[in-house]
Tab-separated table of C-alpha atoms in Angstrom:
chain	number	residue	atom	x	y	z
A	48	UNK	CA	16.806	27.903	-82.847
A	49	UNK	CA	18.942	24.801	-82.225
A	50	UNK	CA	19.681	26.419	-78.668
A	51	UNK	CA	16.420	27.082	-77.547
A	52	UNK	CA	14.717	23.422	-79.008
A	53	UNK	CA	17.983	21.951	-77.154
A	54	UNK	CA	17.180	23.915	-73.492
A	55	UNK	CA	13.016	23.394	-73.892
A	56	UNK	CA	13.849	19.420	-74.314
A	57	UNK	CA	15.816	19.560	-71.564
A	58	UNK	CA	13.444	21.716	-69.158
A	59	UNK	CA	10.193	18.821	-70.914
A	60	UNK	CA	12.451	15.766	-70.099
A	61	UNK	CA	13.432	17.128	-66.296
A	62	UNK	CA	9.948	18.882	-65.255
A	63	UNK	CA	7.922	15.160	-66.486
A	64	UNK	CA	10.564	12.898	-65.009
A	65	UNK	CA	9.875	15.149	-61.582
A	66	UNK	CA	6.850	14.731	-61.742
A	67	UNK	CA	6.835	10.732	-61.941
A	68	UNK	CA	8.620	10.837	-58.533
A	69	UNK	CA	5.361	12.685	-56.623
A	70	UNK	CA	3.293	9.910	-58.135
A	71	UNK	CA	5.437	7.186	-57.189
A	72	UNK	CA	5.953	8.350	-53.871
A	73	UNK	CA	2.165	8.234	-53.002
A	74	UNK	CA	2.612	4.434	-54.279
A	75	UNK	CA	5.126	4.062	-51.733
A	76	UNK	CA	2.759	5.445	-48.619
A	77	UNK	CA	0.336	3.191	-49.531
A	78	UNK	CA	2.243	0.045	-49.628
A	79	UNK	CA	3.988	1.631	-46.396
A	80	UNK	CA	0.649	1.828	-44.806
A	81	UNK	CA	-0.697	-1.526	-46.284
A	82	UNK	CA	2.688	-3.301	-44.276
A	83	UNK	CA	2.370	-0.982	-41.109
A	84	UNK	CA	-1.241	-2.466	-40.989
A	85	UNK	CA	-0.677	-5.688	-41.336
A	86	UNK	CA	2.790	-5.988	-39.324
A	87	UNK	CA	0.989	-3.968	-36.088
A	88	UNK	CA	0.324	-7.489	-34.936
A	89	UNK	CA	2.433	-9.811	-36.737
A	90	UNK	CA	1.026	-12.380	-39.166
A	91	UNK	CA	-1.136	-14.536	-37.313
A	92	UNK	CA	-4.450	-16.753	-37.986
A	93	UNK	CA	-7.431	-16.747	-35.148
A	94	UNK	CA	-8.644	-20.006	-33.776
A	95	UNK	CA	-12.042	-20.186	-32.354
A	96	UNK	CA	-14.242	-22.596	-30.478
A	97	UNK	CA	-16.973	-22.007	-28.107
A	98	UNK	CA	-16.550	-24.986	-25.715
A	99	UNK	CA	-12.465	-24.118	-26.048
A	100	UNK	CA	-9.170	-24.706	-28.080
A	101	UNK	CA	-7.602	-27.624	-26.408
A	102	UNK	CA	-4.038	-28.288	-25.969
A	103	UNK	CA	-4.021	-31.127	-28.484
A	104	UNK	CA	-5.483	-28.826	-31.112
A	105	UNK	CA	-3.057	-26.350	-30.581
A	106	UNK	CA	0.109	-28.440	-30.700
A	107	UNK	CA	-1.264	-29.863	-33.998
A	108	UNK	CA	-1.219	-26.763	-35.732
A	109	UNK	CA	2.107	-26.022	-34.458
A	110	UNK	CA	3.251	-29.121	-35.614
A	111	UNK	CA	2.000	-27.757	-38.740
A	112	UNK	CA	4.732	-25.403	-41.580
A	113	UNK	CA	5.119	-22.198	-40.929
A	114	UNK	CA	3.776	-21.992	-37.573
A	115	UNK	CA	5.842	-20.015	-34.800
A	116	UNK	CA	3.976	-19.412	-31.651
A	117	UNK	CA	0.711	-18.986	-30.393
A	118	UNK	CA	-1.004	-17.186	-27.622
A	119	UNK	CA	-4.527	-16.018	-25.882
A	120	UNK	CA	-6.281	-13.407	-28.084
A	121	UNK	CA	-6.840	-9.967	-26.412
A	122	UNK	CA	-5.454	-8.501	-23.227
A	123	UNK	CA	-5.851	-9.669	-19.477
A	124	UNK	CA	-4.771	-7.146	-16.930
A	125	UNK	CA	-5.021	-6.774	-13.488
A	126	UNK	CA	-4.492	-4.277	-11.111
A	127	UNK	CA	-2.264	-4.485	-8.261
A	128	UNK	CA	-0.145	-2.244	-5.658
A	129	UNK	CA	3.361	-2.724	-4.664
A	130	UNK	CA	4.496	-4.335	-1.442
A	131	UNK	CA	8.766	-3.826	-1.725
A	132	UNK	CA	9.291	-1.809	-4.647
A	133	UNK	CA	7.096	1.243	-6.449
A	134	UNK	CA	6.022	1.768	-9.983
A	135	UNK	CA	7.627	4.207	-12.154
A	136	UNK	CA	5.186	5.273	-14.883
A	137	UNK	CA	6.052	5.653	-18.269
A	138	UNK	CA	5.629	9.805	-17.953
A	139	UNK	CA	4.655	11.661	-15.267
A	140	UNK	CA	1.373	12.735	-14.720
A	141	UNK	CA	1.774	16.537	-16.032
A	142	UNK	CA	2.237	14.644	-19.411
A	143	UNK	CA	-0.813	14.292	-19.170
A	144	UNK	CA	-2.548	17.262	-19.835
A	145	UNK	CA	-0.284	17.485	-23.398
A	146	UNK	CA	-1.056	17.796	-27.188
A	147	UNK	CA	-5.483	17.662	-27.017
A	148	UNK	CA	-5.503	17.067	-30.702
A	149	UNK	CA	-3.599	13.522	-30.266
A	150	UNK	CA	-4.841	11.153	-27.495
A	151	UNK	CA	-1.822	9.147	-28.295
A	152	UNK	CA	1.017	11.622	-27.098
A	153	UNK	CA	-1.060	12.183	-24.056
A	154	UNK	CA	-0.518	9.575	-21.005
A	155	UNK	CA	-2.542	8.881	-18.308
A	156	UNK	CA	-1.780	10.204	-14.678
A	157	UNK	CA	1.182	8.503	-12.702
A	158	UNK	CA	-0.434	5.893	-10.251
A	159	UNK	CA	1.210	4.170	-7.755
A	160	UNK	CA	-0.589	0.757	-9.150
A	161	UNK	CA	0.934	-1.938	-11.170
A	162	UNK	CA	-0.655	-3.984	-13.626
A	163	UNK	CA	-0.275	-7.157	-14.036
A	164	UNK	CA	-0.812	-8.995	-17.639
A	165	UNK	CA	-1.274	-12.850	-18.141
A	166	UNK	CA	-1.214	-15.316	-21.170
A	167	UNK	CA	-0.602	-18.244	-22.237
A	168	UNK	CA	2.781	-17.132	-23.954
A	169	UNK	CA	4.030	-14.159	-22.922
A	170	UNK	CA	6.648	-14.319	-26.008
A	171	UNK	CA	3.676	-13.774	-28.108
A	172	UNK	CA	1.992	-10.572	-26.483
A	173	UNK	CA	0.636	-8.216	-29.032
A	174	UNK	CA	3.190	-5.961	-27.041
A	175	UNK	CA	5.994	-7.950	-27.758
A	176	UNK	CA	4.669	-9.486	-31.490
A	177	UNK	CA	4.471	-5.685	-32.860
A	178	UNK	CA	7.531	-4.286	-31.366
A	179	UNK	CA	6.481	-2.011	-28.393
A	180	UNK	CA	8.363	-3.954	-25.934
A	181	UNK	CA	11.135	-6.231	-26.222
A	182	UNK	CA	12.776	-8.928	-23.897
A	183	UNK	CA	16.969	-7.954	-23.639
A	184	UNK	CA	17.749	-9.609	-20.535
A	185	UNK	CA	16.440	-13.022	-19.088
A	186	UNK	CA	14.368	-15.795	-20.008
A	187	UNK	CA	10.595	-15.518	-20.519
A	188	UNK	CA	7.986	-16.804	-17.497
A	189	UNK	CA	7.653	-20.559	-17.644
A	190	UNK	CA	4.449	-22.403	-17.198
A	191	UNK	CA	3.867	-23.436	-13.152
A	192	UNK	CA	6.348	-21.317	-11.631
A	193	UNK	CA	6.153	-18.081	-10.188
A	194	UNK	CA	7.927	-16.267	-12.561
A	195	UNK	CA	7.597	-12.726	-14.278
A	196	UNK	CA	9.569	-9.714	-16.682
A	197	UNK	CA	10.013	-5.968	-15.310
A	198	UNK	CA	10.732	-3.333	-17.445
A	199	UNK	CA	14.196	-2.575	-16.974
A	200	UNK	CA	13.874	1.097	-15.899
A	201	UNK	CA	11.558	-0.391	-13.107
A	202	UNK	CA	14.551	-2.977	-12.319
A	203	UNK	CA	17.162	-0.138	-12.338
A	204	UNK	CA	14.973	2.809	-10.197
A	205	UNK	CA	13.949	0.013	-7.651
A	206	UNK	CA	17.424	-1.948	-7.617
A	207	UNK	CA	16.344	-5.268	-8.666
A	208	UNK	CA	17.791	-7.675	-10.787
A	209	UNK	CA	17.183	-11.200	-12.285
A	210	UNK	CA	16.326	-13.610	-9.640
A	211	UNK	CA	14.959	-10.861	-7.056
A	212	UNK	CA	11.881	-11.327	-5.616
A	213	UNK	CA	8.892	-8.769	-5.455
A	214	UNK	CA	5.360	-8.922	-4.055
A	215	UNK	CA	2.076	-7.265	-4.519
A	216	UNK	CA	-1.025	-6.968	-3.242
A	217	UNK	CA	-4.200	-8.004	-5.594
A	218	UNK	CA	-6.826	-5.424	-6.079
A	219	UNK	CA	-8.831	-9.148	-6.434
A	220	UNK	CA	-8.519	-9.943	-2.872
A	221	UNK	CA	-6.550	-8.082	-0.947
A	222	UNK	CA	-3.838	-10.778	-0.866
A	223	UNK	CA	0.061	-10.590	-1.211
A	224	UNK	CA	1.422	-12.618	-3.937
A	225	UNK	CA	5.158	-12.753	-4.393
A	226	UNK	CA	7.209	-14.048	-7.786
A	227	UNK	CA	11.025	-14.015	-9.059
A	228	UNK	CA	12.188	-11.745	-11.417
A	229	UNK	CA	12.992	-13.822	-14.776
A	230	UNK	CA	13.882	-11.558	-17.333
A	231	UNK	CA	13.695	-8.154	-18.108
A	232	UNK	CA	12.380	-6.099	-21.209
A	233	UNK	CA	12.590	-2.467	-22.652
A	234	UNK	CA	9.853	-0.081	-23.476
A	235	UNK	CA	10.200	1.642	-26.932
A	236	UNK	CA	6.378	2.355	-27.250
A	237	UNK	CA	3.961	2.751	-23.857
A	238	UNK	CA	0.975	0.831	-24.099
A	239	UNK	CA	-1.981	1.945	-24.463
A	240	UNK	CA	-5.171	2.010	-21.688
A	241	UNK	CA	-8.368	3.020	-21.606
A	242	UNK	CA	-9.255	6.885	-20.408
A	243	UNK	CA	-10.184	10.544	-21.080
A	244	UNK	CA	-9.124	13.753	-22.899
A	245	UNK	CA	-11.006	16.832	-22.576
A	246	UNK	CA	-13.975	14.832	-21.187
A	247	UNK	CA	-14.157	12.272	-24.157
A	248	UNK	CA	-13.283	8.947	-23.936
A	249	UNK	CA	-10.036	7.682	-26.008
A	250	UNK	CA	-6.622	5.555	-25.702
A	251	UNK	CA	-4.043	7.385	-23.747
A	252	UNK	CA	-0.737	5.684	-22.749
A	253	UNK	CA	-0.646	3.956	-19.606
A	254	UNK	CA	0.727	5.812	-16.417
A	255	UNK	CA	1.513	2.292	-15.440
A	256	UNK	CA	4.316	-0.059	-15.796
A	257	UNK	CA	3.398	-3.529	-16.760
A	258	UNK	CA	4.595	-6.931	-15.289
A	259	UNK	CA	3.510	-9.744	-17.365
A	260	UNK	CA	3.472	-13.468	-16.057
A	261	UNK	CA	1.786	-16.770	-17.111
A	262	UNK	CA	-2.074	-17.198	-17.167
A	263	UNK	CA	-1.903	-19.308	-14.303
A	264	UNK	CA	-0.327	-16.828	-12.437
A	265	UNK	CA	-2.365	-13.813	-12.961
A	266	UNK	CA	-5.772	-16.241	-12.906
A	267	UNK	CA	-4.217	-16.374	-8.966
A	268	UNK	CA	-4.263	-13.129	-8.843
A	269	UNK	CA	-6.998	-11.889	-9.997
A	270	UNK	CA	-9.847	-14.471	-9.374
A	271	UNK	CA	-10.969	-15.137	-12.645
A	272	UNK	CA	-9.923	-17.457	-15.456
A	273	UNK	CA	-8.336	-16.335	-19.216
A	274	UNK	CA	-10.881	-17.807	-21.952
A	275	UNK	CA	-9.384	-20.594	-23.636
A	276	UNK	CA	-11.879	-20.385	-26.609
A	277	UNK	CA	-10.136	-18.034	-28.906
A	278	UNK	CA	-6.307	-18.376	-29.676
A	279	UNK	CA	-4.047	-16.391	-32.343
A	280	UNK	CA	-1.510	-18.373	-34.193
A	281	UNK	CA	1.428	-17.007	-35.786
A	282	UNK	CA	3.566	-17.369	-38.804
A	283	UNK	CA	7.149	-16.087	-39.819
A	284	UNK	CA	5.502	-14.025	-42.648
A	285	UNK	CA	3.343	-13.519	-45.196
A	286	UNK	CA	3.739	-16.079	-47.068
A	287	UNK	CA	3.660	-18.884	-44.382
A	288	UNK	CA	0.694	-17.249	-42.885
A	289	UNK	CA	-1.381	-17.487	-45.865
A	290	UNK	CA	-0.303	-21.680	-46.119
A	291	UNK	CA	-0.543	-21.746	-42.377
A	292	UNK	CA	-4.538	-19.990	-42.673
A	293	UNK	CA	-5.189	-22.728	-45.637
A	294	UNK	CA	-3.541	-25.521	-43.826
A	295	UNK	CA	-5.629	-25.088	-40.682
A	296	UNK	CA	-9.133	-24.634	-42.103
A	297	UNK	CA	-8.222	-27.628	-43.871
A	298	UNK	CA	-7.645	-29.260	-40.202
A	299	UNK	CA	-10.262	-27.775	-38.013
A	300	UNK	CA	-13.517	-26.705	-40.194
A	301	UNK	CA	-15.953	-26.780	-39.681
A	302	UNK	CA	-15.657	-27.794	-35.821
A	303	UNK	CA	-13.477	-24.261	-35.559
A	304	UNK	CA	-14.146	-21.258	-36.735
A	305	UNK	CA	-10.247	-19.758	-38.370
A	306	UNK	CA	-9.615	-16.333	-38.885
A	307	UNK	CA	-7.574	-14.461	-41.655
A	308	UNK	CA	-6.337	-11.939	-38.767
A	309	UNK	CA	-4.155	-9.811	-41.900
A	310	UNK	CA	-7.442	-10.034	-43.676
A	311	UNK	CA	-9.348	-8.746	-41.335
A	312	UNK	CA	-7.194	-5.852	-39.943
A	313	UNK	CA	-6.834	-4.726	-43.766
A	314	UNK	CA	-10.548	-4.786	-43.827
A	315	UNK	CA	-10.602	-2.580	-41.111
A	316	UNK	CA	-8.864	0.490	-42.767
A	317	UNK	CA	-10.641	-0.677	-46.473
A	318	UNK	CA	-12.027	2.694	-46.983
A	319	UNK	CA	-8.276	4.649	-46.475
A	320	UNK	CA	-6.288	1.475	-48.163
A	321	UNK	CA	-8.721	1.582	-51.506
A	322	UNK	CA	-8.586	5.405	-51.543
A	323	UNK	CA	-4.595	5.360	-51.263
A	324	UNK	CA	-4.358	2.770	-54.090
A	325	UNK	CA	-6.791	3.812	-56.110
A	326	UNK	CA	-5.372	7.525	-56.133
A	327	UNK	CA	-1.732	5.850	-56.212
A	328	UNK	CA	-2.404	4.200	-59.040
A	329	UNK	CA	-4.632	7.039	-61.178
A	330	UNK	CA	-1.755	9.573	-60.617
A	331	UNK	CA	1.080	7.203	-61.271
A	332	UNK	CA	-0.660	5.907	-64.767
A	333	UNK	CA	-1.531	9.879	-65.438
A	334	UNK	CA	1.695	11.159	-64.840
A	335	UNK	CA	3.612	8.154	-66.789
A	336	UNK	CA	0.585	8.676	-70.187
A	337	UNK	CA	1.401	12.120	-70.268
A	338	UNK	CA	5.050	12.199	-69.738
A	339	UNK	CA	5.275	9.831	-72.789
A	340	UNK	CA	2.983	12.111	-74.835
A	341	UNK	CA	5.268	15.541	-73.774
A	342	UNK	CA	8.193	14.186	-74.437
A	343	UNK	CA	7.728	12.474	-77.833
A	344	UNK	CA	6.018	15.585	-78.941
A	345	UNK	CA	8.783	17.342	-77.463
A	346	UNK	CA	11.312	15.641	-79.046
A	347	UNK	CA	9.820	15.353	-82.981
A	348	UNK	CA	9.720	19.313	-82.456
A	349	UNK	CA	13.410	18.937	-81.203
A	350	UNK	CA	14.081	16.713	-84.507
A	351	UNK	CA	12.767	19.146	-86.922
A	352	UNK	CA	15.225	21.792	-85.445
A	353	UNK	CA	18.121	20.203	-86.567
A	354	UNK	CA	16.929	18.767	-90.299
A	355	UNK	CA	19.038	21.803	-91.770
A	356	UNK	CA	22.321	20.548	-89.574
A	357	UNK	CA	21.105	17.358	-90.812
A	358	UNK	CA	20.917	18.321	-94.779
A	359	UNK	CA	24.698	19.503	-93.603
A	360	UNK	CA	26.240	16.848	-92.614
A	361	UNK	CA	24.815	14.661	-95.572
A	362	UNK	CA	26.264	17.287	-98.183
A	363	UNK	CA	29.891	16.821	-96.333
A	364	UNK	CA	29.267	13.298	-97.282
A	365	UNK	CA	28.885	11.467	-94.099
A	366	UNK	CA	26.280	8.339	-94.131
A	367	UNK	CA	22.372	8.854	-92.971
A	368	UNK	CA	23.456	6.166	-90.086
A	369	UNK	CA	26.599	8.066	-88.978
A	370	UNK	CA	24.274	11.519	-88.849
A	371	UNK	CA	21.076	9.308	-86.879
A	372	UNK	CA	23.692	8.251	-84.886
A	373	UNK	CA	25.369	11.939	-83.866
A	374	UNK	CA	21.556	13.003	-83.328
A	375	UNK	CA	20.799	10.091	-81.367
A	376	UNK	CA	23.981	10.973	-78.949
A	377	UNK	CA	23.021	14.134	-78.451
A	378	UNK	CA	19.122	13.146	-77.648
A	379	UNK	CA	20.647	10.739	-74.758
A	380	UNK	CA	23.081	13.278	-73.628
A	381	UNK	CA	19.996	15.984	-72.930
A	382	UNK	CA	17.862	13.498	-72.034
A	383	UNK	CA	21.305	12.041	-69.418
A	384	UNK	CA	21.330	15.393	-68.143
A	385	UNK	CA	17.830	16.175	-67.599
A	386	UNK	CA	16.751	12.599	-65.265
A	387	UNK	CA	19.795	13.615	-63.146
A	388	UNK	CA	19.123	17.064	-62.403
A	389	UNK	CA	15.255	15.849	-61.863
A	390	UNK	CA	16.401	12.947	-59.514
A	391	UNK	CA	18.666	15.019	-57.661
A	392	UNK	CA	16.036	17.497	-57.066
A	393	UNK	CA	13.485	14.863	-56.074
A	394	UNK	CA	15.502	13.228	-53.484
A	395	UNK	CA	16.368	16.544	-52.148
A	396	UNK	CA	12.833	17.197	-51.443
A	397	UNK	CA	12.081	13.871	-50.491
A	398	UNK	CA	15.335	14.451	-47.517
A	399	UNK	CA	13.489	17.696	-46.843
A	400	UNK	CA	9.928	17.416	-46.900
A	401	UNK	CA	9.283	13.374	-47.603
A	402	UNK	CA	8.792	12.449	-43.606
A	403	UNK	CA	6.048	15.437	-43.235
């Protein structure tokens, strides 16, 4: 009887401590999610003003804690064709017709265009801010000069380094426009374009590679000026953005309109982020009531086994403390036992199964 109320503690205590790690884990993708949302495009705050941000305005706020960098909001591209060199896409065009059932691991056809993206601060591209691309060679494109980054597998295939120079003609006006290679940066995620899959409109990665310059430059290019009246600025985290958002409304309202840009892209995947929590949190509470219920249940049943052993030991003449204390040992031993059998299994099946 001893042996079996010893084994069904054990099998309680390992099965409920199991099943704590399930619950916590769908804590953990919804915190993982909640960061991979907000990180996608750094911590920033939007700056808005119909008739324009001015320069002034802008070097106040950076003037101001926890600001880092600033740069146009959204994405200007234009398209241009090669004069001395020739794109290399970022897949070839039979990539194209891949997986229909994601329009992300599908890219768009190879094109023998280049496109050209300007902005005010190239260092602070949503491209560069979330990680897709990254500058490893070089200096970034300074303001008035003619300058502009490759990616460095269209530097290598083409045989151009730092201080080269390359031309293109505009799609704008039919005019060649030449610039200096100034730095160089490396593709770990394609950006996305515009296009269509199976006759339906989606993103697709671009077939193109991009070469990004200052807004002065690629207003040159392509004819048309980059709107000056919305501006993201951005903060070293989350803390400083939040002091940074306060800060700045604090400066500019109600002449400005300021954006919580975390805010607002957590607002945009509400519906998942509430559902994740919520069910996170249900589970987690659930799994932690009942465990406590099983296993005190389990172990007053496991108790009662071993009041004759008990009634033993106090006839030998040992003390009621020295016989809680010999029970007590052996409750912590099973109960030893048990968490590291479950936690073994658990991150076994995490290793196994946890990424799918």
């Amino acid at each position: 009887g001893n042996l079996f109320s010893s084994v069904m503690l054990f099998l309680v205590t390992a099965i409920l401590s199991m099943a704590v790690f399930p619950a916590g884990y769908f804590r953990q993708i919804y915190h993982s999610f909640f960061y991979q949302v907000v990180e996608s495009e750094g911590y920033s705050i939007g700056i808005e003003n119909e008739n324009g941000v001015s320069d002034e305005v802008l070097e106040r706020i950076m003037n101001e804690e926890g600001a880092v960098g600033y740069n146009n909001a959204g994405t200007q591209t234009v398209r241009c064709v090669p004069v001395d060199f020739r794109n290399i896409s970022y897949e070839e065009s039979e990539q194209a017709g891949g997986d229909p059932e994601s329009a992300l691991l599908s890219y768009l056809p190879k094109t023998e265009e280049i496109t050209l993206c300007g902005s005010r601060n190239p260092a602070y591209h949503i491209l560069f801010v979330n990680g897709s691309l990254e500058l490893t060679a070089g200096a970034w494109p300074e303001m008035g000069s003619s300058e502009v980054l490759l990616d460095t597998v269209l530097c290598e295939k083409n045989h151009l380094r730092i201080g080269d120079q390359i031309a293109v003609v505009s799609a704008y006006d039919n005019q060649v426009y030449h610039f200096c290679i100034c730095g160089m940066y490396v593709t770990h995620d394609a950006p996305t374009e515009k296009g269509y899959l199976n006759g339906e409109a989606c993103e697709l990665k671009a077939g193109s590679s991009y070469i990004f310059c200052t807004e002065e430059i690629w207003s040159n290019v392509s004819g048309r000026q980059i709107s000056d009246s919305l501006f993201d600025v951005y903060a070293g985290d989350a803390k400083a953005q939040k002091k940074l958002y306060a800060r700045v409304r604090e400066l500019l309202e109600p002449e400005y309109v300021v954006y919580d840009n975390m805010l607002s892209r957590v607002q945009d995947h509400y519906s998942m982020l509430y559902s994740l929590k919520l069910f996170s949190g249900v589970c987690y509470g659930l799994v932690l009531v009942l465990s406590g219920i099983l296993s005190g249940l389990m172990l007053v049943y496991w108790m009662q086994g071993q009041q004759k052993e008990a009634g033993i030991f106090l006839e030998l003449g040992m003390e009621e403390r020295q016989v809680r204390g010999i029970f007590l040992a052996r409750t912590m031993l099973i109960t030893a036992a048990a968490l590291i059998m479950s936690s073994a299994l658990s991150i076994a099946a995490e290793l196994l199964w946890g990424d799918r």
